[in-house]
């Protein structure tokens, strides 16, 4: 086979040498526009895992690379005058030049033809090639030439960075944050050889422009960075090796994905590889890893399916199939980390205390969870857990094991929660006339014994016509209130849980059947007239609601107040106002469902006017010493709908009106929504609102393990975690998860004590404690 790699970066060189090594008959050429010793950039970072992969793929070059490695375990944070350190992280740094020179030498030894100083204009310059590797980097000319086929998606990110070096040596991967009069700058610093460290400086576009950095040349920019990081540099100089870049040398990172990775040009098969195909932000340092992994996978597929030309098509198909998931995983982690650095200044640096800021930074990619941090640095994590616990008011004796973050207490007004876990409200559609019955007592009683600190019943409706289905709970009568008192007494009597009510009005989503009889389908018989912000039906076959008049608004507000008083009288500890999921109050907030032209429609302030009126009336009727949370759909997941930025605006309004917390949900506002689900998919909304809106939040949605909850609470991404479906599967979710992580500190109901020791022993035997 004739193989041409266009671009002699890590991807092209490594693929070239692997193919020649595995099948010496191949004719392999790598064409590079630079000379062998010219390259842009300083050091790159590898992980221990990457070392194992290259060791297996080509032990000879791996040995040379290993000799050149600078290994370090520590990460250090310089922040607000503090120096914080953690260990056990296992990084390896190597100069990019050095790495390329090792790969070039290895190519030569194996018989790969290296052509330097040749700028390739087109793949058609190699008409005899059977296989062309487009390894020509992020600005790939080959990808551009066939962009209709590859369908690249390039997203230019807002932050600016400049890639510099220094002769000051750092013994840890160092992150240095400095505040200037116009905003924050951060430096990512790591040593990569005996004399040099990489020093990448990053800031937001706004801060970049305010400092006039767009008008400075490279030398002036370097002088500026030397001033900002003078304390850390301690007299050392910063250097550039990107003299070929004209202008300011401050770049924007481009996040690239491609729909297709391969193309046939009529003579040769072309495959994109490395940065030409996908990029990963330097915040997790995985660009080189992706490039090398691509090369390894493609060579492996040739081994698997055969090294002949006739196999190329099948090999490329198998390669794409095998790589896509792994690439997406790294790109997702890189995106999380990149976004963290994009908002870090105003969201975290100004808000979090240094210790929590450090933890937040360590877990920024969300690939490293609480238990991963523990594996790396058990002592450091225990210290952090102790600090968190003490901050929550727990006294931890010198020999005591601190509680994990999700088991620290939390106080809101006069209510003290034993831990951070909440049974999220879940409609059960099993009531008659809005009355609690045996099902609810059994269902909620079981969850009250399961270890969670706060047990919400389902959305409870403020009038008969506020119900979603005829099976919904209500609080419009004294008979209902009396049963609520019994429920609250039950919850209080069986353990430490507090009782929560979520008051709501279904609005245009009312008068439907129970979901098991047809989700959101209108009742065939016995329905009632619907009201909403605007006369828009939820489904095409739903009843058209009446646009609420001022009279309707008065009545519904008074219904909310009456229900609030009944809940207070029943001893409910916590009230939540349901302003999410397309129900009545939510229908005012979303521009998709609110088309009003009066003072209740249009701008945020108008759309929030009625929900805020209800909130204020409820707040007034609710005892001063008991908290109220507001549940918002923080994303409508539909063009033209609310986004997290809109939710932040509403959250601030509710906070100003006296809300204690925002319960961050999303969607269910319009049927055509296109939500992006995934692990912890709504937690970013809780994080945004908590740390930019400066109001406590509840995170919910696909939080299914203690490790998730611990990571969220420890990083300050939310204050409480609402767990819904896992609590349907396991009423004692909190007890079981606590046992699973070896935190045997949540009291079990005394009647169940005999089960506890056996349960914990079984877990220990199964080896899952602490995993
Ligand atoms: C600031 C910064 C820091 C980074 N830090 C890290 C890190 O710590 N760890 C890490 O793993 N990755 C890091 N990366 C990413 C890493 O540099 C790339 O992901 C990696 O180099 C990709 O390898 P590649 O072979 O695909 O592309 P490249 O390394 O970009 O190689 C492409 C090659 O093609 C050549 N070329 C381009 N066009 C032509 C043409 N028309 N004709 C001939 N030759 C051509 C170029 O000269 C270049 O040599 C960082 C990137 C940046 C910007
Ligand atoms: C059966 C069921 C009923 C629900 N009912 C309500 C409800 O009454 N009020 C509400 O705000 N959310 C309701 N939700 C949403 C949950 O509270 C929660 O936000 C969602 O299920 C995501 O959390 P999870 O991934 O832990 O399940 C319901 C969810 C389920 C599964």
mmCIF file of C-alpha atoms and ligand atoms in Angstrom, residues 424-429 458-459 468 502 576 578 581 631 665 668 681-682 700-703 722-726 728, ligand 2:
data_model
loop_
_atom_site.group_PDB
_atom_site.id
_atom_site.type_symbol
_atom_site.label_atom_id
_atom_site.label_comp_id
_atom_site.label_asym_id
_atom_site.label_seq_id
_atom_site.Cartn_x
_atom_site.Cartn_y
_atom_site.Cartn_z
ATOM 1 C CA UNK A 424 -37.740 15.106 44.503
ATOM 2 C CA UNK A 425 -41.456 15.763 43.976
ATOM 3 C CA UNK A 426 -43.020 13.010 41.910
ATOM 4 C CA UNK A 427 -46.657 12.912 40.853
ATOM 5 C CA UNK A 428 -48.215 9.523 41.556
ATOM 6 C CA UNK A 429 -51.686 10.163 40.103
ATOM 7 C CA UNK A 458 -45.865 15.311 44.575
ATOM 8 C CA UNK A 459 -47.101 18.544 43.021
ATOM 9 C CA UNK A 468 -53.021 17.661 36.046
ATOM 10 C CA UNK A 502 -44.833 21.519 46.213
ATOM 11 C CA UNK A 576 -41.886 24.803 46.952
ATOM 12 C CA UNK A 578 -43.867 24.998 41.100
ATOM 13 C CA UNK A 581 -42.501 22.139 33.429
ATOM 14 C CA UNK A 631 -38.750 25.252 40.854
ATOM 15 C CA UNK A 665 -35.148 21.549 36.584
ATOM 16 C CA UNK A 668 -41.547 19.961 29.617
ATOM 17 C CA UNK A 681 -27.520 17.127 32.802
ATOM 18 C CA UNK A 682 -29.273 19.852 34.784
ATOM 19 C CA UNK A 700 -31.646 17.439 40.074
ATOM 20 C CA UNK A 701 -31.787 15.206 37.042
ATOM 21 C CA UNK A 702 -29.816 12.011 36.454
ATOM 22 C CA UNK A 703 -27.983 12.173 39.765
ATOM 23 C CA UNK A 722 -32.976 16.213 44.428
ATOM 24 C CA UNK A 723 -33.150 12.549 43.540
ATOM 25 C CA UNK A 724 -36.332 11.357 41.828
ATOM 26 C CA UNK A 725 -36.402 8.071 39.889
ATOM 27 C CA UNK A 726 -33.706 6.382 41.973
ATOM 28 C CA UNK A 728 -38.815 5.118 43.166
HETATM 29 C C1 LIG B 2 -43.031 9.747 38.072
HETATM 30 C C2 LIG B 2 -42.500 11.140 38.127
HETATM 31 C C3 LIG B 2 -43.323 12.163 38.546
HETATM 32 C C4 LIG B 2 -42.838 13.473 38.626
HETATM 33 N N1 LIG B 2 -43.619 14.459 39.144
HETATM 34 C C5 LIG B 2 -43.120 15.684 39.387
HETATM 35 C C6 LIG B 2 -43.834 16.661 40.104
HETATM 36 O O1 LIG B 2 -44.932 16.425 40.585
HETATM 37 N N2 LIG B 2 -43.284 17.878 40.275
HETATM 38 C C7 LIG B 2 -42.039 18.175 39.779
HETATM 39 O O2 LIG B 2 -41.574 19.282 39.936
HETATM 40 N N3 LIG B 2 -41.318 17.232 39.134
HETATM 41 C C8 LIG B 2 -41.812 16.013 38.949
HETATM 42 N N4 LIG B 2 -41.033 15.045 38.347
HETATM 43 C C9 LIG B 2 -39.653 15.377 37.983
HETATM 44 C C10 LIG B 2 -38.699 14.935 39.091
HETATM 45 O O3 LIG B 2 -38.918 15.654 40.278
HETATM 46 C C11 LIG B 2 -37.230 15.108 38.674
HETATM 47 O O4 LIG B 2 -36.943 16.469 38.517
HETATM 48 C C12 LIG B 2 -36.889 14.356 37.409
HETATM 49 O O5 LIG B 2 -37.439 13.053 37.421
HETATM 50 C C13 LIG B 2 -35.372 14.239 37.209
HETATM 51 O O6 LIG B 2 -34.757 13.601 38.297
HETATM 52 P P1 LIG B 2 -34.244 12.048 38.251
HETATM 53 O O7 LIG B 2 -33.303 11.957 37.096
HETATM 54 O O8 LIG B 2 -33.585 11.857 39.583
HETATM 55 O O9 LIG B 2 -35.464 11.200 38.055
HETATM 56 C C14 LIG B 2 -41.518 13.751 38.237
HETATM 57 C C15 LIG B 2 -40.718 12.706 37.787
HETATM 58 C C16 LIG B 2 -41.169 11.411 37.746
HETATM 59 C C17 LIG B 2 -40.247 10.317 37.298
#
